[in-house]
Amino acid sequence: MSEEKYLVDIRHEQLSFFTSAGEVKALNDVSIRMKEGEVLGIVGESGSGKSVTAYSIMGLTAQNGRIVGGSVEFNGHRIDEMKEKELRKIRGSEVSIIFQDPMTSLNPVWTVGNQIEESIRLHTEKRGAEVRKRARELLELVGINEPEKRLGQYPHELSGGMRQRVMIAIALACEPKLLIADEPTTALDVTIQAQILELMQDLKKKLGMGIIMITHDLGVVASMCDNIAVMYAGEIVEYGTTDDIFYRPMHEYTKGLLRSIPKFHEKDYERLIPIEGQPVDLLNPPKGCGFAPRCQSCMKICLAKKPPRTDFDGLHYSRCWLLQKEEFLKNREGELSHV
Ligand SMILES: Nc1ncnc2c1ncn2[C@@H]1O[C@H](COP(=O)(O)OP(=O)(O)OP(=O)(O)O)[C@@H](O)[C@H]1O
Ligand code: SF4
Ligand SMILES: [Mg+2]
């Protein structure tokens, strides 16, 4: 049987940053598989490794960073083995990214038209009047009215939501196979956030490209992702379909994240439970489960050994000692007693 083809196939990736204070182990054994046209949500708190994971698919890692183990494959390319010059060809042609804050990504002294047209010329064969026509089409595609007028305007003349739409138009100029959206709605107010998410869903249907949605808020990804990877301290602690994560969460951190999603009834708002405690220091990562210092179910074994992966139906898996029933049955009561 031939092996299934994936748009993204990350296997046991380990990525470290080398700083004057020591080695920051930002990713530890991260594996992700995504098929064409799939929407993956990467969820986790600040510093958990969401951006570093997604950027490594584009071969984008800070100067002091290096993949020290595993492999990263995208669209048939072994990204971790490629040179910067080859990587540059892939970025913006096969994979694009939209960032959190469109104001810092758009050039303030260029018109919207200049910036979209530049991207079209750079990544497609289109030239002359074709370029302008495509720029207009892209603005229409991302739901901007009066596209001809907008093409002549500067970023500061547009609202935040509209600037984010322009960023999306630029990212789509090359018709990428994968669009990475790194917290694309965080800098926007709630109503505009909802509109941008709606737009992304619409684009997914129309263009059929793969999307990685990065967010610290599980609520944001609920409506549009096929699968969700929950990250904690540089590891994927739970992975599954959106239904698995929302209706059958297995990891204590995922359960905590679900409890911290605001609900719409006033009573539920009162019961909103934040996850207490400090994130892990990746310069001195713990021997055992990274979530142990914040976990109310922490056992002795959690402090001593990394929890292995437990697989459930389909794609669903999690890493938590509570799920290792066989270990429980071995009657290792000393290790399993609560701390
Ligand atoms: N150039 C760098 N040098 C040293 N450490 C870095 C560097 N870039 C990232 N890191 C560290 O790697 C870890 C993962 O960072 P990453 O940016 O992926 O987090 P994130 O989950 O995207 O967080 P946020 O929600 O804040 O964007 C963090 O602990 C971060 O401090
Ligand atoms: S392995 Fe232990 S500390 Fe980690 S989440 Fe599971 S119970 Fe909590
Ligand atoms: Mg980030």
Coordinates of C-alpha atoms and ligand atoms in Angstrom, one line a residue:
M1 CA 0.0 0.0 0.0
S2 CA 1.4 3.4 -0.9
E3 CA 1.9 5.9 1.9
E4 CA -0.8 8.6 2.1
K5 CA 0.3 12.1 0.9
Y6 CA 0.1 15.0 3.2
L7 CA 0.3 18.7 2.6
V8 CA 2.1 19.1 5.9
D9 CA 4.0 16.2 7.5
I10 CA 6.0 17.2 10.6
R11 CA 7.6 14.2 12.4
H12 CA 9.0 14.5 15.9
E13 CA 10.3 18.0 15.3
Q14 CA 12.6 19.4 18.0
L15 CA 13.5 23.1 17.6
S16 CA 15.8 25.0 19.9
F17 CA 16.9 28.6 20.2
F18 CA 20.5 29.2 21.3
T19 CA 20.7 32.2 23.6
S20 CA 23.3 33.6 26.0
A21 CA 21.3 32.2 28.8
G22 CA 21.3 28.7 27.3
E23 CA 19.3 26.4 25.0
V24 CA 15.6 27.3 24.8
K25 CA 13.9 24.0 23.9
A26 CA 10.9 25.6 22.1
L27 CA 9.6 22.5 20.4
N28 CA 9.9 19.0 21.8
D29 CA 8.7 16.1 19.6
V30 CA 6.0 17.9 17.7
S31 CA 4.3 15.8 14.9
I32 CA 1.5 17.2 12.7
R33 CA -0.1 15.8 9.6
M34 CA -2.4 17.8 7.4
K35 CA -4.1 16.9 4.2
E36 CA -4.8 19.3 1.3
G37 CA -7.7 21.6 2.0
E38 CA -7.8 20.8 5.7
V39 CA -8.1 23.5 8.4
L40 CA -6.0 22.9 11.5
G41 CA -6.2 25.0 14.6
I42 CA -3.2 25.3 16.8
V43 CA -4.3 26.4 20.3
G44 CA -2.3 27.2 23.4
E45 CA -1.2 30.0 25.7
S46 CA 1.6 32.5 25.0
G47 CA 5.0 30.9 24.5
S48 CA 3.6 27.3 24.0
G49 CA 5.2 27.1 20.5
K50 CA 2.3 27.8 18.1
S51 CA 4.1 30.4 15.9
V52 CA 7.5 28.6 16.0
T53 CA 5.7 25.4 14.8
A54 CA 3.8 27.1 12.0
Y55 CA 6.8 29.2 10.8
S56 CA 9.0 26.2 10.6
I57 CA 6.7 24.9 7.9
M58 CA 7.8 27.9 5.9
G59 CA 11.5 27.4 6.9
L60 CA 11.2 30.7 8.9
T61 CA 13.2 30.5 12.1
A62 CA 15.1 33.3 13.9
Q63 CA 18.8 33.4 13.3
N64 CA 19.5 31.7 16.7
G65 CA 17.0 28.9 16.1
R66 CA 17.6 25.5 14.6
I67 CA 15.7 22.3 14.1
V68 CA 17.7 19.8 16.2
G69 CA 15.7 16.7 15.6
G70 CA 12.9 15.2 13.4
S71 CA 11.8 16.4 10.0
V72 CA 9.5 19.0 8.4
E73 CA 7.9 18.3 5.1
F74 CA 5.6 20.7 3.2
N75 CA 4.0 20.0 -0.2
G76 CA 6.6 17.4 -0.9
H77 CA 9.6 19.6 0.1
R78 CA 11.9 18.6 2.9
I79 CA 11.9 22.1 4.5
D80 CA 14.5 21.2 7.2
E81 CA 17.0 20.3 4.5
M82 CA 16.5 23.2 2.2
K83 CA 18.7 26.3 1.7
E84 CA 17.3 29.8 2.3
K85 CA 17.3 30.6 -1.4
E86 CA 15.1 27.6 -2.2
L87 CA 12.9 28.4 0.8
R88 CA 12.3 31.9 -0.5
K89 CA 10.7 30.5 -3.7
I90 CA 8.2 28.4 -1.6
R91 CA 7.3 31.3 0.7
G92 CA 4.6 33.5 -0.8
S93 CA 4.1 31.0 -3.7
E94 CA 3.0 27.8 -2.0
V95 CA 2.5 29.0 1.5
S96 CA 1.5 32.5 2.8
I97 CA 1.0 34.0 6.2
I98 CA -1.2 36.6 7.7
F99 CA -0.1 38.2 11.0
Q100 CA -1.9 39.5 14.0
D101 CA -1.4 43.2 13.4
P102 CA -2.0 44.4 9.8
M103 CA -0.6 47.8 10.5
T104 CA 2.9 46.5 11.1
S105 CA 2.8 44.3 8.1
L106 CA 1.5 46.8 5.6
N107 CA 3.8 49.5 4.2
P108 CA 2.4 52.9 5.3
V109 CA 3.9 54.8 2.3
W110 CA 2.5 52.5 -0.4
T111 CA -1.0 52.4 -1.6
V112 CA -3.1 49.3 -1.1
G113 CA -3.0 48.8 -4.9
N114 CA 0.8 49.0 -5.0
Q115 CA 1.2 46.4 -2.3
I116 CA -1.3 43.9 -3.7
E117 CA 0.1 44.4 -7.3
E118 CA 3.6 43.9 -6.1
S119 CA 2.7 40.6 -4.5
I120 CA 0.9 39.5 -7.7
R121 CA 3.9 40.4 -9.9
L122 CA 6.3 38.6 -7.5
H123 CA 4.4 35.4 -7.3
T124 CA 2.5 35.0 -10.6
E125 CA 3.2 35.3 -14.3
K126 CA 0.6 38.1 -14.6
R127 CA 1.8 41.5 -16.1
G128 CA 0.4 44.8 -17.2
A129 CA -3.4 45.3 -17.0
E130 CA -3.9 41.7 -15.8
V131 CA -2.2 42.6 -12.6
R132 CA -4.6 45.5 -11.8
K133 CA -7.6 43.3 -12.8
R134 CA -6.4 40.5 -10.4
A135 CA -5.8 43.1 -7.6
R136 CA -9.5 44.2 -8.0
E137 CA -10.7 40.6 -8.0
L138 CA -8.7 39.8 -4.8
L139 CA -10.2 42.8 -3.0
E140 CA -13.7 41.6 -4.1
L141 CA -12.9 38.1 -2.9
V142 CA -12.1 39.4 0.6
G143 CA -15.3 41.4 0.8
I144 CA -14.0 44.9 0.2
N145 CA -16.5 47.2 -1.5
E146 CA -15.5 49.9 -4.0
P147 CA -12.3 48.0 -4.8
E148 CA -11.1 50.5 -7.4
K149 CA -11.3 53.3 -4.9
R150 CA -9.5 51.2 -2.2
L151 CA -6.6 50.4 -4.5
G152 CA -5.7 54.1 -4.5
Q153 CA -5.8 54.5 -0.8
Y154 CA -3.1 54.2 1.9
P155 CA -3.3 51.8 4.8
H156 CA -4.0 54.6 7.3
E157 CA -7.1 55.5 5.4
L158 CA -8.7 52.1 6.1
S159 CA -10.3 50.7 9.2
G160 CA -8.5 47.8 11.1
G161 CA -10.9 45.2 9.8
M162 CA -10.4 46.4 6.2
R163 CA -6.6 46.4 6.6
Q164 CA -6.8 42.8 7.8
R165 CA -8.8 42.0 4.6
V166 CA -6.1 43.7 2.5
M167 CA -3.5 41.5 4.2
I168 CA -5.5 38.4 3.4
A169 CA -5.8 39.6 -0.2
I170 CA -2.0 40.0 -0.4
A171 CA -1.5 36.5 1.1
L172 CA -3.9 35.0 -1.5
A173 CA -2.2 36.7 -4.5
C174 CA -0.1 33.6 -5.1
E175 CA -3.0 31.1 -4.7
P176 CA -1.2 29.3 -1.9
K177 CA -1.8 25.7 -1.0
L178 CA -1.5 26.6 2.7
L179 CA -2.4 29.8 4.4
I180 CA -1.1 30.4 7.9
A181 CA -3.1 32.8 10.0
D182 CA -1.2 33.8 13.1
E183 CA -3.8 35.2 15.6
P184 CA -5.4 37.1 12.7
T185 CA -8.2 38.6 14.8
T186 CA -6.6 39.3 18.1
A187 CA -6.0 43.0 17.4
L188 CA -9.6 43.6 16.2
D189 CA -12.7 44.3 18.1
V190 CA -15.2 41.5 18.6
T191 CA -17.6 42.3 15.8
I192 CA -14.8 42.7 13.2
Q193 CA -13.2 39.5 14.6
A194 CA -16.4 37.6 13.8
Q195 CA -16.5 39.1 10.3
I196 CA -12.9 38.1 9.5
L197 CA -13.5 34.6 10.8
E198 CA -16.6 34.4 8.5
L199 CA -14.5 35.6 5.6
M200 CA -11.8 32.9 6.3
Q201 CA -14.6 30.2 6.4
D202 CA -15.9 31.5 3.1
L203 CA -12.4 31.5 1.5
K204 CA -11.9 27.9 2.7
K205 CA -15.0 26.9 0.8
K206 CA -14.2 28.9 -2.3
L207 CA -10.5 28.2 -2.7
G208 CA -10.1 24.8 -1.0
M209 CA -6.6 25.7 0.4
G210 CA -5.3 24.3 3.7
I211 CA -5.4 26.8 6.6
I212 CA -3.6 26.8 9.9
M213 CA -5.3 29.0 12.4
I214 CA -3.2 29.9 15.4
T215 CA -4.9 31.2 18.4
H216 CA -4.8 31.2 22.2
D217 CA -8.6 31.1 22.3
L218 CA -10.3 27.8 21.6
G219 CA -13.6 29.6 21.0
V220 CA -12.2 31.2 17.8
V221 CA -11.4 27.9 16.1
A222 CA -14.5 26.0 17.0
S223 CA -16.5 26.9 14.0
M224 CA -13.9 26.6 11.3
C225 CA -11.3 23.9 12.0
D226 CA -11.4 20.2 11.0
N227 CA -8.7 19.3 13.5
I228 CA -7.1 21.0 16.5
A229 CA -3.7 20.6 18.1
V230 CA -3.5 21.8 21.7
M231 CA 0.0 22.9 22.6
Y232 CA 1.6 23.3 26.0
A233 CA 5.3 24.1 26.7
G234 CA 6.5 23.1 23.2
E235 CA 4.5 19.9 23.0
I236 CA 1.3 18.8 21.4
V237 CA -0.6 17.6 24.5
E238 CA -3.8 16.7 22.7
Y239 CA -4.8 16.4 19.0
G240 CA -8.1 15.5 17.5
T241 CA -11.0 16.6 15.4
T242 CA -12.8 19.7 16.6
D243 CA -15.6 17.4 18.1
D244 CA -13.0 15.3 19.9
I245 CA -11.5 18.4 21.5
F246 CA -14.8 20.0 22.4
Y247 CA -16.9 17.0 23.4
R248 CA -14.3 14.4 24.4
P249 CA -11.3 16.4 25.8
M250 CA -8.8 14.1 27.5
H251 CA -5.9 16.3 28.7
E252 CA -6.2 18.3 31.8
Y253 CA -5.0 21.4 30.1
T254 CA -7.6 21.1 27.3
K255 CA -10.3 20.7 29.9
G256 CA -9.0 23.9 31.5
L257 CA -9.0 25.8 28.2
L258 CA -12.6 24.7 27.6
R259 CA -13.6 25.9 31.1
S260 CA -12.0 29.3 30.3
I261 CA -14.1 30.0 27.1
P262 CA -16.6 32.7 27.9
K263 CA -20.2 31.6 27.6
F264 CA -23.0 33.8 26.8
H265 CA -25.2 33.4 29.9
E266 CA -24.4 35.7 32.7
K267 CA -24.2 32.9 35.2
D268 CA -21.6 31.1 33.2
Y269 CA -19.6 34.3 33.0
E270 CA -19.4 34.2 36.7
R271 CA -18.1 30.7 36.7
L272 CA -15.4 31.3 34.2
I273 CA -12.3 29.6 35.5
P274 CA -8.8 30.8 34.5
I275 CA -6.0 28.3 34.5
E276 CA -3.8 29.4 37.4
G277 CA 0.0 29.2 37.7
Q278 CA 3.1 30.2 35.6
P279 CA 4.0 28.8 32.2
V280 CA 7.0 26.5 31.9
D281 CA 10.6 27.8 31.7
L282 CA 11.8 26.3 28.4
L283 CA 15.5 27.0 29.4
N284 CA 14.9 24.4 32.2
P285 CA 12.1 22.2 31.0
P286 CA 10.7 19.8 33.6
K287 CA 11.6 16.1 33.5
G288 CA 8.0 15.0 33.6
C289 CA 4.7 16.5 32.3
G290 CA 5.1 20.3 31.6
F291 CA 1.6 20.9 32.9
A292 CA 2.3 19.3 36.3
P293 CA 2.9 22.5 38.3
R294 CA -0.6 23.7 37.3
C295 CA -2.5 20.4 37.2
Q296 CA -4.9 19.6 40.0
S297 CA -4.6 15.9 39.2
C298 CA -0.8 15.8 39.3
M299 CA 0.7 12.5 40.6
K300 CA 4.2 11.6 41.5
I301 CA 4.9 9.9 38.2
C302 CA 3.9 13.2 36.4
L303 CA 6.9 14.9 37.9
A304 CA 9.3 12.1 37.1
K305 CA 8.5 11.0 33.6
K306 CA 7.0 12.4 30.4
P307 CA 3.6 11.0 29.8
P308 CA 3.5 8.8 26.7
R309 CA 1.0 9.2 24.0
T310 CA -2.4 7.5 24.4
D311 CA -4.4 7.0 21.2
F312 CA -8.2 7.0 21.0
D313 CA -10.6 6.6 18.0
G314 CA -9.4 8.1 14.7
L315 CA -6.8 10.8 15.0
H316 CA -7.5 11.6 18.6
Y317 CA -4.5 11.3 21.0
S318 CA -3.3 12.9 24.2
R319 CA -0.3 12.8 26.5
C320 CA -1.4 12.4 30.2
W321 CA -0.5 9.8 32.8
L322 CA -4.2 9.6 33.8
L323 CA -4.9 8.0 30.5
Q324 CA -2.4 5.2 30.9
K325 CA -4.8 2.7 32.4
E326 CA -2.3 -0.1 32.1
E327 CA 0.2 1.7 34.2
F328 CA -2.5 2.2 36.8
L329 CA -3.3 -1.5 36.8
K330 CA 0.4 -2.3 37.5
N331 CA -0.4 -1.1 41.0
R332 CA 2.4 1.4 41.2
E333 CA 0.6 3.1 43.9
G334 CA 3.7 5.0 45.1
E335 CA 4.1 6.7 41.8
L336 CA 0.4 7.2 41.3
S337 CA -0.4 8.9 44.6
H338 CA -1.3 12.5 44.3
V339 CA 1.2 15.2 45.3
Ligands
LIG1 N1 14.5 34.0 18.7 C1 14.2 33.4 19.8 N2 15.1 33.2 20.8 C2 14.8 32.6 22.0 N3 13.6 32.1 22.3 C3 12.7 32.2 21.4 C4 12.9 32.9 20.1 N4 11.7 32.9 19.4 C5 10.8 32.2 20.2 N5 11.4 31.8 21.4 C6 10.7 31.1 22.4 O1 10.1 30.0 21.9 C7 8.9 29.7 22.6 C8 7.8 29.5 21.7 O2 7.5 30.8 21.1 P1 6.3 31.0 20.1 O3 6.5 32.3 19.5 O4 6.1 29.9 19.2 O5 5.0 31.1 21.1 P2 3.5 31.3 20.8 O6 2.8 30.0 21.2 O7 3.3 31.6 19.4 O8 3.1 32.5 21.7 P3 2.2 33.8 21.5 O9 0.8 33.4 21.7 O10 2.8 34.7 22.5 O11 2.5 34.3 20.1 C9 8.7 30.8 23.6 O12 9.1 30.4 24.9 C10 9.6 31.9 23.1 O13 10.1 32.7 24.1
SF4_2 S1 0.3 13.9 33.1 FE1 -0.2 14.3 35.2 S2 0.3 16.5 35.5 FE2 0.2 16.1 33.3 S3 -1.9 16.7 32.8 FE3 -1.9 14.5 33.2 S4 -2.4 14.3 35.4 FE4 -1.8 16.4 35.0
MG3 MG 2.8 33.4 18.4

